[in-house]
mmCIF file of C-alpha atoms in Angstrom:
data_model
loop_
_atom_site.group_PDB
_atom_site.id
_atom_site.type_symbol
_atom_site.label_atom_id
_atom_site.label_comp_id
_atom_site.label_asym_id
_atom_site.label_seq_id
_atom_site.Cartn_x
_atom_site.Cartn_y
_atom_site.Cartn_z
ATOM 1 C CA MET A 1 74.127 -7.037 120.787
ATOM 2 C CA ASN A 2 74.677 -10.778 120.241
ATOM 3 C CA LEU A 3 76.644 -13.168 122.472
ATOM 4 C CA LYS A 4 79.826 -12.895 120.387
ATOM 5 C CA GLN A 5 79.771 -9.106 120.585
ATOM 6 C CA ILE A 6 79.234 -9.251 124.344
ATOM 7 C CA LEU A 7 82.134 -11.678 124.821
ATOM 8 C CA ASN A 8 84.391 -9.455 122.742
ATOM 9 C CA SER A 9 83.231 -6.180 124.297
ATOM 10 C CA ARG A 10 85.594 -3.866 126.157
ATOM 11 C CA LEU A 11 83.105 -3.693 129.065
ATOM 12 C CA LEU A 12 83.298 -7.453 129.671
ATOM 13 C CA SER A 13 87.080 -7.397 129.271
ATOM 14 C CA ASN A 14 87.420 -4.562 131.781
ATOM 15 C CA THR A 15 85.057 -6.305 134.226
ATOM 16 C CA PHE A 16 86.971 -9.576 133.997
ATOM 17 C CA ASN A 17 90.349 -7.878 134.436
ATOM 18 C CA LEU A 18 88.982 -5.860 137.326
ATOM 19 C CA PHE A 19 87.936 -8.977 139.213
ATOM 20 C CA VAL A 20 91.213 -10.750 138.477
ATOM 21 C CA LEU A 21 93.068 -7.714 139.801
ATOM 22 C CA TYR A 22 90.971 -7.360 142.952
ATOM 23 C CA GLY A 23 90.964 -11.114 143.478
ATOM 24 C CA ILE A 24 94.758 -11.381 143.473
ATOM 25 C CA SER A 25 95.052 -8.181 145.518
ATOM 26 C CA SER A 26 92.760 -9.706 148.158
ATOM 27 C CA ILE A 27 94.085 -13.272 148.239
ATOM 28 C CA VAL A 28 97.780 -12.401 148.640
ATOM 29 C CA PRO A 29 97.288 -10.317 151.847
ATOM 30 C CA ILE A 30 95.060 -13.050 153.318
ATOM 31 C CA LEU A 31 97.778 -15.634 152.697
ATOM 32 C CA LEU A 32 100.337 -13.313 154.263
ATOM 33 C CA VAL A 33 98.383 -12.726 157.499
ATOM 34 C CA PRO A 34 98.891 -16.146 159.151
ATOM 35 C CA TYR A 35 102.479 -16.413 157.904
ATOM 36 C CA LEU A 36 103.526 -12.991 159.201
ATOM 37 C CA LEU A 37 101.726 -13.426 162.518
ATOM 38 C CA ASN A 38 103.672 -16.630 163.075
ATOM 39 C CA THR A 39 107.073 -15.337 161.872
ATOM 40 C CA ILE A 40 107.443 -11.679 162.856
ATOM 41 C CA GLY A 41 104.798 -11.843 165.596
ATOM 42 C CA VAL A 42 101.658 -9.828 166.321
ATOM 43 C CA GLU A 43 103.520 -6.752 167.603
ATOM 44 C CA LYS A 44 105.860 -6.365 164.610
ATOM 45 C CA TYR A 45 102.996 -7.171 162.258
ATOM 46 C CA GLY A 46 101.119 -4.318 163.894
ATOM 47 C CA LEU A 47 104.156 -2.041 163.554
ATOM 48 C CA VAL A 48 104.404 -2.714 159.800
ATOM 49 C CA ASN A 49 100.708 -2.002 159.317
ATOM 50 C CA PHE A 50 100.901 1.127 161.468
ATOM 51 C CA ALA A 51 103.664 2.422 159.171
ATOM 52 C CA LEU A 52 101.461 1.655 156.143
ATOM 53 C CA ILE A 53 98.514 3.534 157.641
ATOM 54 C CA PHE A 54 100.763 6.454 158.641
ATOM 55 C CA SER A 55 102.028 6.796 155.053
ATOM 56 C CA PHE A 56 98.480 6.324 153.723
ATOM 57 C CA TYR A 57 97.472 9.784 154.975
ATOM 58 C CA PHE A 58 100.268 11.304 152.905
ATOM 59 C CA GLN A 59 99.050 9.172 149.990
ATOM 60 C CA ILE A 60 95.589 10.758 150.185
ATOM 61 C CA VAL A 61 97.122 14.223 149.908
ATOM 62 C CA ASN A 62 99.448 13.221 147.069
ATOM 63 C CA GLU A 63 96.652 11.672 145.008
ATOM 64 C CA PHE A 64 94.673 14.916 145.490
ATOM 65 C CA GLY A 65 91.679 13.653 143.541
ATOM 66 C CA PHE A 66 93.654 13.461 140.275
ATOM 67 C CA ASP A 67 92.520 9.855 139.771
ATOM 68 C CA LEU A 68 88.954 11.161 139.354
ATOM 69 C CA SER A 69 89.431 14.649 137.927
ATOM 70 C CA ASN A 70 91.557 13.535 134.985
ATOM 71 C CA VAL A 71 88.916 11.194 133.540
ATOM 72 C CA ARG A 72 86.931 13.720 131.520
ATOM 73 C CA HIS A 73 90.101 15.398 130.194
ATOM 74 C CA ILE A 74 91.637 12.134 128.986
ATOM 75 C CA VAL A 75 88.382 10.742 127.565
ATOM 76 C CA LYS A 76 87.784 13.971 125.639
ATOM 77 C CA ASN A 77 91.302 13.921 124.176
ATOM 78 C CA ARG A 78 91.951 10.210 123.800
ATOM 79 C CA GLU A 79 92.647 10.607 120.058
ATOM 80 C CA ASN A 80 94.884 13.645 120.542
ATOM 81 C CA ILE A 81 98.333 12.302 121.488
ATOM 82 C CA SER A 82 99.831 15.768 121.887
ATOM 83 C CA GLU A 83 97.109 16.897 124.313
ATOM 84 C CA LEU A 84 97.272 13.586 126.217
ATOM 85 C CA GLY A 85 100.997 14.143 126.725
ATOM 86 C CA LYS A 86 100.314 17.604 128.126
ATOM 87 C CA ILE A 87 97.583 16.314 130.488
ATOM 88 C CA VAL A 88 99.685 13.418 131.774
ATOM 89 C CA SER A 89 102.768 15.623 132.208
ATOM 90 C CA SER A 90 100.740 18.264 134.073
ATOM 91 C CA ILE A 91 99.290 15.735 136.517
ATOM 92 C CA LEU A 92 102.649 14.035 137.103
ATOM 93 C CA GLN A 93 104.282 17.401 137.792
ATOM 94 C CA CYS A 94 101.489 18.301 140.207
ATOM 95 C CA LYS A 95 102.143 15.010 142.000
ATOM 96 C CA PHE A 96 105.895 15.703 141.995
ATOM 97 C CA ILE A 97 105.316 19.016 143.780
ATOM 98 C CA LEU A 98 103.109 17.293 146.340
ATOM 99 C CA ILE A 99 105.570 14.446 146.939
ATOM 100 C CA VAL A 100 108.424 16.926 147.552
ATOM 101 C CA CYS A 101 106.313 18.878 150.056
ATOM 102 C CA SER A 102 105.165 15.619 151.662
ATOM 103 C CA SER A 103 108.720 14.338 152.017
ATOM 104 C CA ILE A 104 109.647 17.435 154.028
ATOM 105 C CA VAL A 105 106.660 17.107 156.371
ATOM 106 C CA TYR A 106 107.068 13.323 156.597
ATOM 107 C CA SER A 107 110.764 13.638 157.509
ATOM 108 C CA LEU A 108 110.067 16.273 160.168
ATOM 109 C CA VAL A 109 107.372 14.134 161.802
ATOM 110 C CA ILE A 110 109.661 11.081 161.838
ATOM 111 C CA PHE A 111 112.523 13.143 163.279
ATOM 112 C CA PHE A 112 110.558 14.776 166.096
ATOM 113 C CA VAL A 113 108.440 11.768 167.209
ATOM 114 C CA ASP A 114 110.683 9.409 169.188
ATOM 115 C CA THR A 115 108.696 6.230 168.546
ATOM 116 C CA LEU A 116 108.763 6.879 164.803
ATOM 117 C CA ARG A 117 112.418 7.931 164.723
ATOM 118 C CA SER A 118 113.453 4.654 166.341
ATOM 119 C CA GLU A 119 111.990 2.850 163.298
ATOM 120 C CA SER A 120 113.241 5.331 160.675
ATOM 121 C CA THR A 121 114.275 2.597 158.202
ATOM 122 C CA LEU A 122 110.777 1.107 158.244
ATOM 123 C CA TYR A 123 109.123 4.491 157.701
ATOM 124 C CA THR A 124 111.586 5.404 154.942
ATOM 125 C CA LEU A 125 110.657 2.213 153.096
ATOM 126 C CA ALA A 126 106.968 3.052 153.625
ATOM 127 C CA PHE A 127 107.575 6.433 151.973
ATOM 128 C CA ILE A 128 109.364 4.800 149.009
ATOM 129 C CA ARG A 129 106.275 2.600 148.673
ATOM 130 C CA LEU A 130 104.188 5.794 148.663
ATOM 131 C CA ILE A 131 106.300 7.286 145.844
ATOM 132 C CA GLY A 132 105.616 4.135 143.798
ATOM 133 C CA ILE A 133 101.867 4.538 144.301
ATOM 134 C CA VAL A 134 101.963 8.223 143.383
ATOM 135 C CA ILE A 135 103.865 7.772 140.101
ATOM 136 C CA THR A 136 101.820 4.767 138.933
ATOM 137 C CA PRO A 137 99.461 6.016 136.170
ATOM 138 C CA TYR A 138 96.720 3.410 136.578
ATOM 139 C CA TRP A 139 94.273 6.305 136.426
ATOM 140 C CA PHE A 140 95.346 6.823 132.788
ATOM 141 C CA PHE A 141 94.610 3.209 131.789
ATOM 142 C CA ARG A 142 91.196 3.340 133.518
ATOM 143 C CA SER A 143 90.337 6.562 131.685
ATOM 144 C CA MET A 144 91.384 4.978 128.379
ATOM 145 C CA GLU A 145 89.252 1.916 129.281
ATOM 146 C CA ASP A 146 92.279 -0.365 129.066
ATOM 147 C CA VAL A 147 92.025 -2.015 132.476
ATOM 148 C CA LYS A 148 93.788 -5.091 131.088
ATOM 149 C CA TYR A 149 97.104 -3.235 131.274
ATOM 150 C CA ILE A 150 96.600 -2.610 134.987
ATOM 151 C CA THR A 151 96.075 -6.343 135.517
ATOM 152 C CA ARG A 152 99.011 -7.299 133.304
ATOM 153 C CA ILE A 153 101.319 -5.000 135.261
ATOM 154 C CA SER A 154 99.976 -5.335 138.797
ATOM 155 C CA VAL A 155 99.459 -9.085 139.099
ATOM 156 C CA PRO A 156 102.900 -10.321 137.912
ATOM 157 C CA VAL A 157 104.760 -7.585 139.819
ATOM 158 C CA LYS A 158 102.763 -8.291 142.979
ATOM 159 C CA LEU A 159 103.539 -12.002 142.769
ATOM 160 C CA LEU A 160 107.233 -11.432 142.003
ATOM 161 C CA CYS A 161 107.722 -8.884 144.793
ATOM 162 C CA ILE A 162 105.382 -10.178 147.524
ATOM 163 C CA LEU A 163 105.761 -13.966 147.285
ATOM 164 C CA PRO A 164 109.490 -13.782 148.269
ATOM 165 C CA ILE A 165 108.261 -12.729 151.717
ATOM 166 C CA PHE A 166 107.480 -16.410 152.357
ATOM 167 C CA PHE A 167 111.156 -17.259 151.778
ATOM 168 C CA ILE A 168 113.166 -14.325 153.162
ATOM 169 C CA VAL A 169 111.089 -13.434 156.241
ATOM 170 C CA ASN A 170 111.838 -16.058 158.881
ATOM 171 C CA SER A 171 112.010 -14.289 162.251
ATOM 172 C CA THR A 172 110.909 -11.226 164.207
ATOM 173 C CA ASP A 173 113.979 -9.280 163.081
ATOM 174 C CA ASP A 174 112.940 -9.576 159.431
ATOM 175 C CA TYR A 175 109.933 -7.237 159.684
ATOM 176 C CA GLU A 176 111.695 -4.482 157.687
ATOM 177 C CA LEU A 177 112.070 -6.917 154.769
ATOM 178 C CA VAL A 178 108.263 -7.076 154.591
ATOM 179 C CA MET A 179 108.111 -3.329 153.964
ATOM 180 C CA LEU A 180 111.004 -3.600 151.498
ATOM 181 C CA CYS A 181 108.949 -6.049 149.417
ATOM 182 C CA TYR A 182 105.909 -3.763 149.610
ATOM 183 C CA ALA A 183 108.048 -0.816 148.456
ATOM 184 C CA LEU A 184 109.533 -2.798 145.563
ATOM 185 C CA GLU A 185 106.056 -3.843 144.422
ATOM 186 C CA THR A 186 104.681 -0.312 144.037
ATOM 187 C CA PHE A 187 107.912 1.241 142.751
ATOM 188 C CA VAL A 188 108.473 -1.410 140.069
ATOM 189 C CA SER A 189 104.768 -1.223 139.100
ATOM 190 C CA GLY A 190 105.029 2.552 138.770
ATOM 191 C CA ILE A 191 108.104 2.538 136.548
ATOM 192 C CA LEU A 192 106.740 -0.287 134.384
ATOM 193 C CA ALA A 193 103.337 1.388 134.002
ATOM 194 C CA LEU A 194 104.945 4.682 132.943
ATOM 195 C CA PHE A 195 107.044 2.821 130.363
ATOM 196 C CA ILE A 196 104.046 0.913 128.943
ATOM 197 C CA MET A 197 101.932 4.088 128.832
ATOM 198 C CA LYS A 198 104.675 5.840 126.853
ATOM 199 C CA LYS A 199 105.196 2.924 124.426
ATOM 200 C CA ARG A 200 101.529 1.921 123.992
ATOM 201 C CA TYR A 201 100.067 5.406 123.510
ATOM 202 C CA GLY A 202 103.099 7.392 122.368
ATOM 203 C CA ILE A 203 102.866 9.717 125.354
ATOM 204 C CA ARG A 204 105.656 12.318 125.395
ATOM 205 C CA PHE A 205 106.596 13.661 128.808
ATOM 206 C CA GLN A 206 107.250 17.403 128.819
ATOM 207 C CA LEU A 207 107.681 20.359 131.131
ATOM 208 C CA VAL A 208 104.424 22.296 131.229
ATOM 209 C CA LYS A 209 103.660 25.899 132.036
ATOM 210 C CA THR A 210 102.877 27.018 135.571
ATOM 211 C CA GLU A 211 99.315 27.932 134.579
ATOM 212 C CA ASN A 212 98.715 24.310 133.489
ATOM 213 C CA ILE A 213 99.813 23.038 136.894
ATOM 214 C CA ILE A 214 97.625 25.601 138.677
ATOM 215 C CA TYR A 215 94.665 24.655 136.472
ATOM 216 C CA TYR A 216 94.874 20.930 137.279
ATOM 217 C CA PHE A 217 95.330 21.634 140.982
ATOM 218 C CA LYS A 218 92.188 23.799 141.002
ATOM 219 C CA ASP A 219 90.311 21.285 138.854
ATOM 220 C CA SER A 220 90.986 18.479 141.358
ATOM 221 C CA ILE A 221 90.007 20.358 144.528
ATOM 222 C CA PRO A 222 86.283 19.323 144.435
ATOM 223 C CA PHE A 223 87.226 15.651 143.940
ATOM 224 C CA PHE A 224 89.834 15.824 146.702
ATOM 225 C CA SER A 225 87.476 17.505 149.182
ATOM 226 C CA SER A 226 84.630 15.062 148.505
ATOM 227 C CA THR A 227 86.749 11.931 149.136
ATOM 228 C CA PHE A 228 89.302 13.157 151.689
ATOM 229 C CA LEU A 229 87.122 12.977 154.787
ATOM 230 C CA MET A 230 85.696 9.549 153.917
ATOM 231 C CA ARG A 231 89.113 8.011 153.264
ATOM 232 C CA VAL A 232 90.539 9.521 156.436
ATOM 233 C CA TYR A 233 87.929 8.222 158.836
ATOM 234 C CA LYS A 234 87.607 4.785 157.230
ATOM 235 C CA ASN A 235 91.323 4.173 157.764
ATOM 236 C CA MET A 236 91.859 5.900 161.097
ATOM 237 C CA ASN A 237 91.243 3.017 163.514
ATOM 238 C CA ALA A 238 94.701 1.444 163.154
ATOM 239 C CA LEU A 239 96.319 4.849 163.654
ATOM 240 C CA ILE A 240 94.247 5.515 166.795
ATOM 241 C CA LEU A 241 95.076 2.085 168.204
ATOM 242 C CA GLY A 242 98.781 2.559 167.463
ATOM 243 C CA PHE A 243 98.974 5.827 169.377
ATOM 244 C CA PHE A 244 96.764 4.890 172.327
ATOM 245 C CA VAL A 245 97.051 1.105 172.741
ATOM 246 C CA GLY A 246 100.201 -0.063 170.937
ATOM 247 C CA ASP A 247 101.493 -2.131 168.033
ATOM 248 C CA PHE A 248 100.166 -5.405 169.434
ATOM 249 C CA ALA A 249 96.588 -4.100 169.251
ATOM 250 C CA VAL A 250 97.240 -2.808 165.722
ATOM 251 C CA GLY A 251 98.416 -6.303 164.763
ATOM 252 C CA LEU A 252 95.243 -7.953 166.047
ATOM 253 C CA TYR A 253 93.043 -5.274 164.485
ATOM 254 C CA THR A 254 94.660 -5.326 161.025
ATOM 255 C CA ALA A 255 94.691 -9.139 160.907
ATOM 256 C CA ALA A 256 90.890 -9.112 161.206
ATOM 257 C CA GLU A 257 90.571 -6.062 158.964
ATOM 258 C CA LYS A 258 92.421 -7.825 156.104
ATOM 259 C CA LEU A 259 89.620 -10.413 156.004
ATOM 260 C CA HIS A 260 87.035 -7.618 155.994
ATOM 261 C CA ASN A 261 88.885 -5.811 153.177
ATOM 262 C CA ALA A 262 89.033 -8.994 151.100
ATOM 263 C CA TYR A 263 85.223 -9.094 150.983
ATOM 264 C CA SER A 264 84.671 -5.361 150.513
ATOM 265 C CA SER A 265 87.282 -5.200 147.721
ATOM 266 C CA PHE A 266 85.029 -7.455 145.640
ATOM 267 C CA VAL A 267 81.814 -5.647 146.555
ATOM 268 C CA SER A 268 82.979 -2.041 146.010
ATOM 269 C CA PRO A 269 83.903 -2.354 142.315
ATOM 270 C CA LEU A 270 80.754 -4.418 141.753
ATOM 271 C CA LEU A 271 78.650 -1.504 143.014
ATOM 272 C CA SER A 272 80.539 1.448 141.559
ATOM 273 C CA GLN A 273 81.635 0.034 138.213
ATOM 274 C CA ILE A 274 78.880 -2.432 137.290
ATOM 275 C CA PHE A 275 75.569 -1.677 139.030
ATOM 276 C CA TYR A 276 75.861 2.120 138.994
ATOM 277 C CA PRO A 277 76.216 2.283 135.176
ATOM 278 C CA TYR A 278 73.538 -0.426 134.802
ATOM 279 C CA PHE A 279 71.023 1.395 137.030
ATOM 280 C CA THR A 280 71.783 4.632 135.195
ATOM 281 C CA ARG A 281 71.151 2.995 131.826
ATOM 282 C CA ILE A 282 67.853 1.267 132.662
ATOM 283 C CA ASN A 283 66.542 4.316 134.583
ATOM 284 C CA ASN A 284 63.858 2.189 136.239
ATOM 285 C CA ILE A 285 63.312 2.912 139.948
ATOM 286 C CA ASN A 286 61.136 -0.165 140.569
ATOM 287 C CA ARG A 287 63.686 -2.560 139.087
ATOM 288 C CA THR A 288 66.537 -0.727 140.829
ATOM 289 C CA THR A 289 64.725 -1.030 144.171
ATOM 290 C CA LYS A 290 64.108 -4.760 143.718
ATOM 291 C CA ILE A 291 67.714 -5.462 142.721
ATOM 292 C CA THR A 292 69.022 -3.361 145.615
ATOM 293 C CA ILE A 293 66.875 -5.224 148.148
ATOM 294 C CA LEU A 294 67.891 -8.576 146.643
ATOM 295 C CA LEU A 295 71.600 -7.690 146.831
ATOM 296 C CA CYS A 296 71.288 -6.483 150.426
ATOM 297 C CA VAL A 297 69.506 -9.705 151.458
ATOM 298 C CA LEU A 298 72.120 -11.792 149.615
ATOM 299 C CA ASN A 299 74.891 -9.831 151.330
ATOM 300 C CA THR A 300 73.351 -10.525 154.757
ATOM 301 C CA ILE A 301 73.023 -14.267 154.023
ATOM 302 C CA ILE A 302 76.666 -14.497 152.873
ATOM 303 C CA LEU A 303 77.874 -12.645 155.967
ATOM 304 C CA ALA A 304 75.726 -14.824 158.243
ATOM 305 C CA CYS A 305 77.391 -17.884 156.717
ATOM 306 C CA GLY A 306 80.743 -16.222 157.310
ATOM 307 C CA TYR A 307 79.845 -15.688 160.963
ATOM 308 C CA PHE A 308 79.098 -19.367 161.544
ATOM 309 C CA LEU A 309 82.056 -20.641 159.489
ATOM 310 C CA SER A 310 84.733 -18.165 160.638
ATOM 311 C CA PRO A 311 85.670 -20.009 163.885
ATOM 312 C CA TYR A 312 86.457 -23.139 161.873
ATOM 313 C CA LEU A 313 88.122 -21.517 158.845
ATOM 314 C CA ILE A 314 90.250 -18.953 160.690
ATOM 315 C CA HIS A 315 91.547 -21.592 163.121
ATOM 316 C CA LEU A 316 92.813 -23.595 160.135
ATOM 317 C CA PHE A 317 95.133 -20.799 159.012
ATOM 318 C CA ILE A 318 95.795 -18.582 162.023
ATOM 319 C CA LYS A 319 97.162 -20.074 165.210
ATOM 320 C CA THR A 320 98.426 -16.908 166.912
ATOM 321 C CA GLU A 321 95.736 -15.044 168.911
ATOM 322 C CA ALA A 322 93.043 -16.735 166.802
ATOM 323 C CA ALA A 323 90.268 -16.223 169.381
ATOM 324 C CA SER A 324 90.823 -12.442 169.492
ATOM 325 C CA ILE A 325 91.024 -12.193 165.704
ATOM 326 C CA ILE A 326 87.775 -14.169 165.291
ATOM 327 C CA SER A 327 86.020 -11.907 167.806
ATOM 328 C CA ASN A 328 87.160 -8.785 165.946
ATOM 329 C CA PHE A 329 86.322 -10.343 162.571
ATOM 330 C CA ASN A 330 82.751 -10.998 163.706
ATOM 331 C CA LEU A 331 82.384 -7.288 164.485
ATOM 332 C CA PHE A 332 83.666 -6.518 160.991
ATOM 333 C CA LEU A 333 81.020 -8.870 159.571
ATOM 334 C CA PHE A 334 78.324 -6.858 161.337
ATOM 335 C CA LEU A 335 79.935 -3.688 159.958
ATOM 336 C CA LEU A 336 79.586 -5.123 156.430
ATOM 337 C CA VAL A 337 75.890 -5.858 157.057
ATOM 338 C CA ILE A 338 75.486 -2.084 157.499
ATOM 339 C CA SER A 339 78.153 -0.646 155.178
ATOM 340 C CA VAL A 340 77.292 -2.614 152.010
ATOM 341 C CA PRO A 341 73.611 -1.453 151.971
ATOM 342 C CA ALA A 342 74.865 2.072 152.775
ATOM 343 C CA ASP A 343 77.136 1.885 149.710
ATOM 344 C CA MET A 344 74.307 0.440 147.599
ATOM 345 C CA LEU A 345 72.105 3.387 148.492
ATOM 346 C CA GLY A 346 74.895 5.834 147.663
ATOM 347 C CA PHE A 347 75.973 6.325 144.059
ATOM 348 C CA PRO A 348 74.109 3.291 142.677
ATOM 349 C CA PHE A 349 70.762 4.519 144.074
ATOM 350 C CA LEU A 350 70.920 8.184 145.095
ATOM 351 C CA GLY A 351 73.196 8.694 142.096
ATOM 352 C CA ILE A 352 70.522 7.713 139.585
ATOM 353 C CA LEU A 353 68.057 9.965 141.415
ATOM 354 C CA GLY A 354 70.407 12.855 140.680
ATOM 355 C CA LYS A 355 71.310 13.332 144.355
ATOM 356 C CA ILE A 356 75.110 13.385 144.012
ATOM 357 C CA ASN A 357 75.493 16.117 146.647
ATOM 358 C CA SER A 358 73.331 14.091 149.017
ATOM 359 C CA VAL A 359 75.763 11.167 148.728
ATOM 360 C CA ASN A 360 78.650 13.459 149.681
ATOM 361 C CA ASN A 361 76.651 15.050 152.514
ATOM 362 C CA THR A 362 75.727 11.687 154.057
ATOM 363 C CA THR A 363 79.395 10.704 153.911
ATOM 364 C CA ILE A 364 80.246 13.880 155.806
ATOM 365 C CA TYR A 365 77.540 13.121 158.406
ATOM 366 C CA SER A 366 78.968 9.646 158.997
ATOM 367 C CA ALA A 367 82.530 11.005 159.196
ATOM 368 C CA PHE A 368 81.547 13.493 161.892
ATOM 369 C CA ALA A 369 79.644 10.765 163.748
ATOM 370 C CA TYR A 370 82.803 8.650 163.714
ATOM 371 C CA MET A 371 84.990 11.551 164.886
ATOM 372 C CA LEU A 372 82.542 12.266 167.700
ATOM 373 C CA ALA A 373 82.528 8.627 168.810
ATOM 374 C CA ILE A 374 86.344 8.469 168.762
ATOM 375 C CA ALA A 375 86.591 11.740 170.723
ATOM 376 C CA VAL A 376 84.292 10.320 173.398
ATOM 377 C CA LEU A 377 86.367 7.123 173.586
ATOM 378 C CA ILE A 378 89.588 9.127 173.961
ATOM 379 C CA LEU A 379 88.143 11.419 176.641
ATOM 380 C CA THR A 380 86.750 8.470 178.615
ATOM 381 C CA LYS A 381 89.930 6.418 178.062
ATOM 382 C CA GLN A 382 87.947 3.609 176.433
ATOM 383 C CA ILE A 383 90.026 3.119 173.289
ATOM 384 C CA SER A 384 90.094 -0.592 172.429
ATOM 385 C CA ILE A 385 89.874 -2.745 169.306
ATOM 386 C CA GLU A 386 86.217 -3.553 169.892
ATOM 387 C CA ASN A 387 85.236 0.049 170.612
ATOM 388 C CA VAL A 388 86.894 1.573 167.530
ATOM 389 C CA ILE A 389 85.143 -0.997 165.318
ATOM 390 C CA LEU A 390 81.866 -0.117 167.074
ATOM 391 C CA ALA A 391 82.600 3.541 166.250
ATOM 392 C CA LEU A 392 82.791 2.588 162.556
ATOM 393 C CA ILE A 393 79.525 0.657 162.880
ATOM 394 C CA PHE A 394 77.873 3.689 164.504
ATOM 395 C CA ALA A 395 79.098 5.960 161.681
ATOM 396 C CA ASN A 396 77.787 3.592 159.003
ATOM 397 C CA ILE A 397 74.395 3.337 160.741
ATOM 398 C CA ILE A 398 74.188 7.139 160.535
ATOM 399 C CA CYS A 399 75.122 6.975 156.845
ATOM 400 C CA LEU A 400 72.604 4.206 156.060
ATOM 401 C CA SER A 401 69.775 5.867 158.005
ATOM 402 C CA SER A 402 70.300 9.257 156.365
ATOM 403 C CA ARG A 403 70.379 7.695 152.885
ATOM 404 C CA ILE A 404 67.181 5.704 153.523
ATOM 405 C CA TYR A 405 65.518 8.916 154.698
ATOM 406 C CA LEU A 406 66.673 10.879 151.640
ATOM 407 C CA ILE A 407 65.557 8.166 149.197
ATOM 408 C CA SER A 408 62.169 7.866 150.909
ATOM 409 C CA LYS A 409 61.719 11.642 150.866
ATOM 410 C CA THR A 410 62.721 11.909 147.192
ATOM 411 C CA LEU A 411 60.431 9.083 146.060
ATOM 412 C CA ASN A 412 57.495 10.467 148.076
ATOM 413 C CA ASN A 413 57.965 13.907 146.512
ATOM 414 C CA ASP A 414 58.096 12.353 143.035
ATOM 415 C CA ASN A 415 54.886 10.416 143.718
ATOM 416 C CA LYS A 416 53.124 13.577 144.892
ATOM 417 C CA GLN A 417 54.175 15.408 141.735
ATOM 418 C CA ILE A 418 52.871 12.539 139.571
ATOM 419 C CA GLN A 419 49.529 12.543 141.414
ATOM 420 C CA GLN A 420 49.177 16.280 140.968
#
């Protein structure tokens, strides 16, 4: 493949659009952090983020692994418009059933929990935001390898819906307007994406038979079960802090976490969507090992630089509770020193060794380690921002250690077989 073919390839286009998308998605929240801390205050900022995390658990259920399970069906039928319409309609109707059931449970929880009922408008807006996420068919564009449409929809809508926050949110009482903008972003994106999918690919929405809905539910169960536990525990800290410490602590925690997420949002797609396919293609353990070690060392150097620069950079943008946010951010940097190598040794490394179940098992081990640590903190009444981050670090150490052990064991067994 020559340079011109590479530059015009769909892979390069998808990679470029992916980084534009994740770049904008990371930069906008970082810009919002100092502004919202100064306008609505740490406590209301924490309340907004607590509502987002609360609705996130309903999001996990409503996605139900469809974003992963649909890939092989759509790829296999990408030239069959009629079958694509049936697949898309089946998945959307499955999600409709889940969103109706979720709305009932969500409403009951809000009604019976006093602290949530007092902020019913905020939580209603958070649920509208959830509906937008659920109906958005970005999974379809990824499966069709047309990531550019995700970027073309997401970036302009995000800018149009989120940037007004800087103009309409001016005081503590305006915190609900923040959630309104978030809800508009996902809902408008969802409607626009459905329209473009219909026009671009000629997708016809239709009512499908009950057996089709049952089939796609059953088909997604393995994908849902393998990702549910990981997504739950990796996003539980803010929820724990909200219930046991309060919205102010959630505000401090999420302000530091946004900076952590900005870095990991670049690294995660790099590992899963670039290096995993590359390692699979070259099928060379020695080269894979060298690249993995190099990336882990580079990650540590970058994070070390972040540790020394963070007191100066964060103080430039964040004036409210900057010392506490810097302290928490430094713990997140140490978490990344552990979590990025753990991710590298997951699907990029164990994946090419054919140990897919081992990746899922090590995720389960780390999830239980986290749950155990949190249970101990609750029983000993030691819940704090620092301690819940340390619980995440502990869980990721378990994950990293178990993956190193499994890789070492697998490679040793392979060497013994070669020698025999």
